[in-house]
Amino acid sequence: MSEKTKISAGQIGVFVALMCMYFIGPMHSAVNVASQDLMNVYGVDASAVSYMVSITNLLEIPAALVIGLVAGRKLSYRVCALLATALVVVGGVPTILGSALPWWGIMATRCILGLGLGCFMPIVMGVISLMFQKESVRATMMSIASVCFNVGMILLTSLAGILGAISWNLAWGIYLIALLPFVMCIFLLNPKNVPAVPQEDEKGEKVKIKLPVSGWVLLVLFLGTIIMSQSLFNLGGVSIGAVVGNPAVIGTVFSLFSVGAIASAVLFGPAYKFLSAYAIPVFWIIGLVGYVLWFVAHATGNVVLFYVAIILAGFGTNTMTVGVPMLLSTFVAPAIVGAVMGFSYVFQNGGGFLASPIDQVVLSIAGTDAILSSVWIFNVVLGVILLLGMFWVAKKANAAKKAEVAEK
């Protein structure tokens, strides 16, 4: 916002609409609060309910990839945003119909919801990149988006629980919030507020979807950090449970992951202004310390250390969630930012899916008796390798920036 960046009232409205989309973004699993009621009402088992939740997450991946390829190039961002938010609103239909909707109808709305939620990241990050050309400003805006994402995760999950306590179908009401950005995008997401996507490069040639090697390396590093994060959530309960058997304590510890995530989102913008791309590896060091302390907490039985460890882990992991889209947006032309954001989302969700089988491979080699030490040692070694890769990418990014400035 500094350096005389001028933003009109309409652009502020667009940004608010985008933040509303990101606020809803992490809510594919919030209806877990109604799992038992669903089983009672529809006569389905726990595996069916689990599939109902996971199918949404699964469909977000192809949706993000496809919308990234067409947003701003084949279809305007306005059309894409309206389509995405409309799909999410359809996902909230069970709020109104309740048990009048058959089980296959519940599943259908969940699939539609997944397609809508999957479109959010390429749209939000693509429009932010067009509106805020200055890197330091763009980093701040992406940090704000990450804050909205994590705050939304906390508040809307709680709201879904409150609504679900009244009636199971009301938990789906959180998806109807998408009506707000839908209406705002109708009136505000237009050429007056959002610059047109340039279809040609400086040489007058059509912009092709092409990501440099450092960009692909960054995506692989992102995949690795998400694998580590999901591994923590997969086995973290076991490690805490071995020290304290109180479920409330375990739940409280895990909730602090979002505290660390919000802290990194708030600090990333200012840090990027001074450290540029090096902000990512510097912040990741903090996350890596968190993973080490997690194992120390388990080994020593120090409950307080669990709290500290997960805050630091959340800080480091969310740095990648903010930093990867930011850095990718500097690697490519504005015309294909949406596309690379789709790639980013695929790698992000892919890490979540790969964590469990990778943990199983580690355990099959080391043995289940060493479940915590083997998996945590693997993750720490992986984290150090990722750190080295991050410094390499940061060095390449800064060198490219200096070369670009020298040419001008």
Coordinates of C-alpha atoms in Angstrom, one line a residue:
M1 CA 0.0 0.0 0.0
S2 CA 3.1 2.2 0.3
E3 CA 5.1 3.7 -2.5
K4 CA 2.0 5.7 -3.7
T5 CA 0.0 2.7 -4.7
K6 CA -3.4 4.1 -5.6
I7 CA -6.5 1.9 -5.0
S8 CA -10.0 3.0 -6.0
A9 CA -13.1 2.3 -4.0
G10 CA -14.1 -0.3 -6.7
Q11 CA -10.8 -2.1 -6.3
I12 CA -11.2 -2.2 -2.6
G13 CA -14.6 -3.8 -3.2
V14 CA -13.0 -6.4 -5.5
F15 CA -10.4 -7.2 -2.9
V16 CA -13.1 -7.6 -0.2
A17 CA -15.0 -10.0 -2.5
L18 CA -11.8 -12.0 -3.0
M19 CA -11.2 -12.1 0.7
C20 CA -14.8 -13.4 1.2
M21 CA -13.9 -16.3 -1.2
Y22 CA -10.7 -17.1 0.6
F23 CA -12.6 -16.9 4.0
I24 CA -14.8 -19.8 2.8
G25 CA -12.0 -21.6 0.9
P26 CA -10.9 -24.1 3.6
M27 CA -14.4 -25.2 4.5
H28 CA -14.7 -28.5 2.6
S29 CA -14.6 -30.6 5.8
A30 CA -16.5 -28.3 8.2
V31 CA -19.7 -30.4 7.9
N32 CA -17.9 -33.2 9.8
V33 CA -19.7 -31.8 12.8
A34 CA -22.9 -33.4 11.5
S35 CA -21.4 -36.8 10.8
Q36 CA -23.3 -38.7 13.5
D37 CA -26.6 -37.0 12.6
L38 CA -26.1 -37.9 8.9
M39 CA -25.5 -41.5 9.8
N40 CA -28.8 -41.6 11.8
V41 CA -30.9 -39.7 9.3
Y42 CA -29.7 -41.5 6.1
G43 CA -28.7 -44.9 7.6
V44 CA -25.2 -44.7 6.2
D45 CA -22.0 -45.8 7.9
A46 CA -18.9 -43.8 8.9
S47 CA -17.1 -44.7 5.7
A48 CA -19.8 -43.2 3.6
V49 CA -19.7 -40.0 5.6
S50 CA -15.9 -39.9 5.3
Y51 CA -16.2 -40.3 1.5
M52 CA -18.8 -37.5 1.4
V53 CA -16.1 -35.2 3.0
S54 CA -13.1 -36.4 0.9
I55 CA -14.9 -36.3 -2.4
T56 CA -15.1 -32.5 -2.2
N57 CA -11.4 -32.2 -1.5
L58 CA -10.6 -34.6 -4.3
L59 CA -12.6 -32.6 -6.9
E60 CA -10.9 -29.3 -5.9
I61 CA -7.7 -30.5 -7.6
P62 CA -9.0 -30.9 -11.2
A63 CA -11.2 -27.8 -10.7
A64 CA -8.1 -25.7 -9.7
L65 CA -6.1 -27.0 -12.6
V66 CA -8.8 -26.4 -15.2
I67 CA -9.9 -22.9 -14.0
G68 CA -6.3 -21.9 -13.8
L69 CA -5.8 -22.8 -17.5
V70 CA -8.8 -20.8 -18.7
A71 CA -9.1 -17.9 -16.2
G72 CA -8.1 -14.6 -17.8
R73 CA -7.3 -16.3 -21.1
K74 CA -10.3 -18.2 -22.3
L75 CA -12.8 -16.8 -19.8
S76 CA -12.7 -13.5 -17.9
Y77 CA -11.9 -13.6 -14.2
R78 CA -15.4 -12.2 -13.6
V79 CA -17.1 -15.1 -15.3
C80 CA -14.8 -17.5 -13.5
A81 CA -15.5 -15.9 -10.1
L82 CA -19.3 -16.0 -10.7
L83 CA -19.2 -19.6 -11.7
A84 CA -17.1 -20.6 -8.7
T85 CA -19.2 -18.8 -6.1
A86 CA -22.4 -20.0 -7.7
L87 CA -21.2 -23.6 -7.4
V88 CA -20.4 -23.1 -3.7
V89 CA -23.9 -21.7 -3.1
V90 CA -25.3 -24.9 -4.7
G91 CA -23.1 -26.8 -2.2
G92 CA -25.2 -25.1 0.5
V93 CA -28.5 -26.5 -0.8
P94 CA -28.8 -29.1 2.0
T95 CA -29.3 -26.2 4.4
I96 CA -32.7 -25.5 2.8
L97 CA -33.8 -29.0 1.8
G98 CA -32.5 -31.0 4.7
S99 CA -33.6 -34.6 4.8
A100 CA -35.9 -34.0 1.8
L101 CA -32.6 -34.3 -0.2
P102 CA -31.7 -38.0 -0.8
W103 CA -28.2 -39.3 0.0
W104 CA -27.2 -39.2 -3.7
G105 CA -28.3 -35.5 -3.6
I106 CA -26.1 -34.8 -0.7
M107 CA -23.2 -36.4 -2.6
A108 CA -24.0 -34.4 -5.7
T109 CA -24.0 -31.1 -3.9
R110 CA -20.7 -32.1 -2.3
C111 CA -19.1 -32.7 -5.7
I112 CA -20.4 -29.4 -7.0
L113 CA -19.1 -27.7 -3.9
G114 CA -15.6 -29.2 -4.5
L115 CA -15.6 -27.8 -8.0
G116 CA -16.4 -24.3 -6.7
L117 CA -13.9 -24.3 -3.9
G118 CA -11.2 -25.6 -6.1
C119 CA -11.6 -22.5 -8.4
F120 CA -11.0 -20.0 -5.6
M121 CA -7.2 -20.0 -5.3
P122 CA -6.4 -19.4 -9.1
I123 CA -9.0 -16.7 -9.2
V124 CA -8.0 -14.9 -6.0
M125 CA -4.3 -15.0 -6.6
G126 CA -4.7 -14.2 -10.3
V127 CA -6.7 -11.1 -9.7
I128 CA -4.5 -9.9 -6.9
S129 CA -1.5 -10.3 -9.2
L130 CA -3.2 -8.1 -11.8
M131 CA -4.4 -5.5 -9.4
F132 CA -1.1 -5.1 -7.4
Q133 CA 1.9 -5.0 -9.8
K134 CA 4.4 -3.9 -7.1
E135 CA 5.9 -7.0 -5.5
S136 CA 6.0 -5.7 -1.9
V137 CA 2.4 -4.6 -2.1
R138 CA 1.3 -7.9 -3.7
A139 CA 3.1 -9.8 -1.0
T140 CA 1.2 -7.9 1.6
M141 CA -2.1 -8.5 -0.1
M142 CA -1.4 -12.2 -0.4
S143 CA -0.5 -12.2 3.3
I144 CA -3.9 -10.6 4.1
A145 CA -5.5 -13.4 2.0
S146 CA -3.8 -16.0 4.0
V147 CA -5.0 -14.4 7.2
C148 CA -8.5 -14.5 6.0
F149 CA -8.1 -18.1 5.0
N150 CA -6.9 -19.2 8.4
V151 CA -9.4 -17.0 10.4
G152 CA -12.2 -18.4 8.2
M153 CA -11.0 -21.9 9.1
I154 CA -11.3 -21.2 12.8
L155 CA -14.5 -19.1 12.8
L156 CA -16.6 -21.0 10.2
T157 CA -15.7 -24.4 11.7
S158 CA -17.0 -23.1 15.0
L159 CA -20.1 -21.6 13.3
A160 CA -20.8 -24.9 11.5
G161 CA -20.7 -26.6 14.9
I162 CA -23.1 -24.1 16.4
L163 CA -25.5 -24.4 13.5
G164 CA -25.2 -28.2 13.4
A165 CA -26.1 -28.4 17.1
I166 CA -29.5 -26.8 16.1
S167 CA -30.1 -29.0 13.1
W168 CA -27.6 -31.1 11.1
N169 CA -28.5 -29.5 7.8
L170 CA -27.9 -25.9 9.1
A171 CA -24.2 -26.7 9.2
W172 CA -24.2 -26.4 5.4
G173 CA -25.3 -22.8 5.8
I174 CA -21.7 -21.6 5.9
Y175 CA -21.5 -22.2 2.1
L176 CA -24.3 -19.8 1.5
I177 CA -21.9 -17.0 2.5
A178 CA -20.7 -17.3 -1.1
L179 CA -23.7 -15.3 -2.1
L180 CA -21.9 -12.2 -0.8
P181 CA -18.9 -12.4 -3.2
F182 CA -21.2 -13.6 -6.0
V183 CA -23.2 -10.3 -5.8
M184 CA -20.1 -8.2 -5.3
C185 CA -18.3 -9.8 -8.3
I186 CA -21.4 -9.0 -10.5
F187 CA -21.0 -5.3 -10.0
L188 CA -17.3 -4.8 -9.2
L189 CA -15.2 -7.4 -11.0
N190 CA -15.0 -5.5 -14.3
P191 CA -12.2 -3.9 -16.5
K192 CA -12.6 -0.6 -14.6
N193 CA -11.3 -2.2 -11.4
V194 CA -9.2 -5.1 -12.7
P195 CA -6.6 -4.6 -15.5
A196 CA -7.1 -6.7 -18.6
V197 CA -4.9 -9.7 -18.8
P198 CA -2.2 -9.1 -21.4
Q199 CA -2.2 -11.9 -24.0
E200 CA 1.1 -10.9 -25.6
D201 CA 4.6 -10.5 -24.1
E202 CA 7.0 -7.6 -24.7
K203 CA 8.0 -9.1 -28.0
G204 CA 4.4 -9.2 -29.3
E205 CA 4.2 -12.9 -29.1
K206 CA 1.3 -14.8 -27.5
V207 CA 2.0 -15.7 -23.9
K208 CA 2.5 -19.4 -23.4
I209 CA 2.0 -21.3 -20.2
K210 CA 5.6 -21.9 -19.3
L211 CA 7.2 -22.1 -15.8
P212 CA 11.0 -21.8 -15.3
V213 CA 12.9 -24.7 -13.7
S214 CA 13.1 -22.8 -10.4
G215 CA 9.3 -22.6 -10.4
W216 CA 8.9 -26.3 -10.8
V217 CA 11.5 -26.9 -8.0
L218 CA 9.5 -24.5 -5.8
L219 CA 6.4 -26.5 -6.4
V220 CA 8.2 -29.8 -5.5
L221 CA 9.4 -28.1 -2.3
F222 CA 5.8 -27.0 -1.6
L223 CA 4.8 -30.6 -2.0
G224 CA 7.4 -31.7 0.6
T225 CA 6.3 -29.2 3.2
I226 CA 2.7 -30.2 2.9
I227 CA 3.7 -33.9 3.3
M228 CA 5.5 -32.9 6.5
S229 CA 2.5 -31.0 7.8
Q230 CA 0.0 -33.7 7.0
S231 CA 2.3 -36.3 8.6
L232 CA 2.3 -34.2 11.8
F233 CA -1.5 -34.3 11.8
N234 CA -1.7 -38.0 10.9
L235 CA 0.6 -39.1 13.8
G236 CA 0.6 -36.1 16.1
G237 CA -2.4 -37.3 18.0
V238 CA -0.6 -40.5 18.8
S239 CA 2.5 -38.7 20.1
I240 CA 0.4 -36.4 22.4
G241 CA -1.8 -39.3 23.5
A242 CA 1.3 -41.1 24.7
V243 CA 1.9 -38.2 27.1
V244 CA -1.6 -37.0 28.0
G245 CA -4.8 -38.9 27.4
N246 CA -7.1 -35.8 27.5
P247 CA -8.8 -35.3 24.1
A248 CA -9.4 -31.6 25.0
V249 CA -5.7 -31.0 25.3
I250 CA -5.0 -32.8 22.1
G251 CA -7.6 -30.7 20.3
T252 CA -6.2 -27.5 21.8
V253 CA -2.7 -28.3 20.7
F254 CA -3.8 -28.9 17.1
S255 CA -5.8 -25.7 17.1
L256 CA -2.7 -23.7 17.7
F257 CA -1.4 -24.7 14.3
S258 CA -3.7 -21.9 12.9
V259 CA -2.2 -19.4 15.4
G260 CA 1.3 -20.0 13.9
A261 CA -0.2 -19.9 10.4
I262 CA -1.8 -16.5 11.0
A263 CA 1.4 -15.1 12.5
S264 CA 3.4 -16.1 9.5
A265 CA 0.8 -14.5 7.2
V266 CA 0.9 -11.3 9.1
L267 CA 4.7 -11.1 9.1
F268 CA 5.3 -12.4 5.6
G269 CA 4.5 -9.1 3.7
P270 CA 6.9 -6.9 5.8
A271 CA 9.5 -9.6 5.7
Y272 CA 9.3 -10.0 1.9
K273 CA 9.9 -6.3 1.5
F274 CA 13.3 -6.6 3.2
L275 CA 14.3 -10.2 2.5
S276 CA 12.6 -10.7 -0.8
A277 CA 12.5 -14.4 -1.8
Y278 CA 14.8 -15.2 1.1
A279 CA 11.9 -14.6 3.4
I280 CA 10.6 -18.1 2.6
P281 CA 13.7 -20.2 3.7
V282 CA 14.2 -17.9 6.7
F283 CA 10.7 -18.5 7.9
W284 CA 10.9 -22.2 7.1
I285 CA 13.8 -22.5 9.6
I286 CA 11.3 -21.5 12.3
G287 CA 8.9 -24.3 11.1
L288 CA 11.7 -26.8 11.1
V289 CA 12.6 -26.0 14.7
G290 CA 8.9 -26.7 15.5
Y291 CA 9.1 -30.2 14.0
V292 CA 12.3 -30.9 16.1
L293 CA 10.7 -29.6 19.2
W294 CA 7.6 -31.8 18.6
F295 CA 9.7 -34.9 18.9
V296 CA 11.5 -33.5 21.9
A297 CA 8.1 -32.9 23.6
H298 CA 7.1 -36.5 23.0
A299 CA 10.4 -37.9 24.2
T300 CA 10.5 -35.7 27.4
G301 CA 6.7 -35.8 28.1
N302 CA 6.7 -32.0 28.1
V303 CA 3.1 -31.0 27.2
V304 CA 3.8 -27.2 27.1
L305 CA 6.5 -27.9 24.5
F306 CA 3.8 -29.5 22.2
Y307 CA 2.0 -26.1 22.2
V308 CA 5.2 -24.3 21.2
A309 CA 6.2 -26.9 18.6
I310 CA 2.9 -26.8 16.7
I311 CA 2.8 -23.0 16.6
L312 CA 6.2 -22.9 15.1
A313 CA 5.3 -25.8 12.7
G314 CA 2.2 -23.8 11.6
F315 CA 4.3 -20.7 11.1
G316 CA 6.8 -22.5 8.8
T317 CA 4.2 -24.5 6.8
N318 CA 1.9 -21.5 6.2
T319 CA 4.9 -19.5 5.0
M320 CA 5.0 -21.8 2.0
T321 CA 1.2 -21.4 1.5
V322 CA 1.7 -17.7 1.2
G323 CA 5.2 -17.6 -0.2
V324 CA 4.9 -20.1 -3.0
P325 CA 2.0 -18.3 -4.8
M326 CA 3.8 -15.0 -4.3
L327 CA 7.1 -16.1 -5.7
L328 CA 5.4 -18.0 -8.6
S329 CA 3.6 -14.8 -9.6
T330 CA 7.0 -13.2 -10.1
F331 CA 8.2 -16.0 -12.3
V332 CA 5.6 -15.7 -15.1
A333 CA 3.6 -13.1 -17.1
P334 CA 0.3 -11.9 -15.6
A335 CA -1.6 -13.8 -18.3
I336 CA -0.6 -17.1 -16.9
V337 CA -0.6 -16.4 -13.2
G338 CA -4.0 -18.2 -12.8
A339 CA -2.5 -21.3 -14.5
V340 CA 0.5 -21.5 -12.2
M341 CA -1.8 -21.0 -9.2
G342 CA -3.7 -24.0 -10.4
F343 CA -0.4 -25.9 -10.5
S344 CA 0.3 -24.7 -6.9
Y345 CA -3.0 -26.0 -5.6
V346 CA -2.5 -29.4 -7.2
F347 CA 0.9 -29.8 -5.5
Q348 CA -0.6 -28.5 -2.2
N349 CA -3.4 -31.0 -2.2
G350 CA -1.2 -33.7 -3.6
G351 CA 1.1 -33.4 -0.6
G352 CA -1.9 -34.1 1.7
F353 CA -2.8 -37.3 -0.2
L354 CA 0.8 -38.5 -0.3
A355 CA 1.6 -38.1 3.3
S356 CA -0.1 -41.3 4.6
P357 CA 1.4 -43.7 2.0
I358 CA 4.9 -42.2 2.6
D359 CA 4.5 -42.6 6.3
Q360 CA 3.5 -46.2 5.7
V361 CA 6.6 -46.8 3.6
V362 CA 8.8 -45.3 6.3
L363 CA 7.2 -47.5 9.0
S364 CA 7.5 -50.6 6.8
I365 CA 11.2 -50.0 6.6
A366 CA 11.8 -48.9 10.2
G367 CA 9.1 -51.0 11.9
T368 CA 6.0 -49.8 13.8
D369 CA 7.7 -49.9 17.2
A370 CA 9.7 -46.9 16.1
I371 CA 6.7 -45.1 14.7
L372 CA 7.4 -41.7 16.1
S373 CA 11.2 -41.6 15.9
S374 CA 11.4 -43.1 12.4
V375 CA 8.7 -40.8 10.9
W376 CA 10.0 -37.7 12.7
I377 CA 13.6 -38.3 11.7
F378 CA 12.5 -38.8 8.1
N379 CA 10.5 -35.5 8.3
V380 CA 13.4 -33.5 9.8
V381 CA 15.9 -34.8 7.2
L382 CA 13.3 -34.0 4.5
G383 CA 12.9 -30.5 6.1
V384 CA 16.6 -29.8 5.9
I385 CA 16.7 -30.9 2.2
L386 CA 13.7 -28.6 1.5
L387 CA 15.5 -25.7 3.3
L388 CA 18.5 -26.1 1.0
G389 CA 16.2 -26.1 -2.0
M390 CA 14.4 -23.0 -0.8
F391 CA 17.7 -21.1 -0.5
W392 CA 18.6 -22.2 -4.1
V393 CA 15.2 -21.0 -5.4
A394 CA 15.5 -17.7 -3.5
K395 CA 19.0 -17.1 -5.0
K396 CA 17.7 -17.8 -8.5
A397 CA 14.7 -15.5 -8.0
N398 CA 16.8 -12.6 -6.7
A399 CA 19.3 -13.0 -9.5
A400 CA 16.6 -12.9 -12.1
K401 CA 15.1 -9.8 -10.5
K402 CA 18.5 -8.0 -10.5
A403 CA 19.0 -9.0 -14.2
E404 CA 15.5 -7.6 -15.0
V405 CA 16.3 -4.3 -13.3
A406 CA 19.7 -4.1 -15.0
E407 CA 18.0 -4.5 -18.5
K408 CA 15.6 -1.7 -17.7

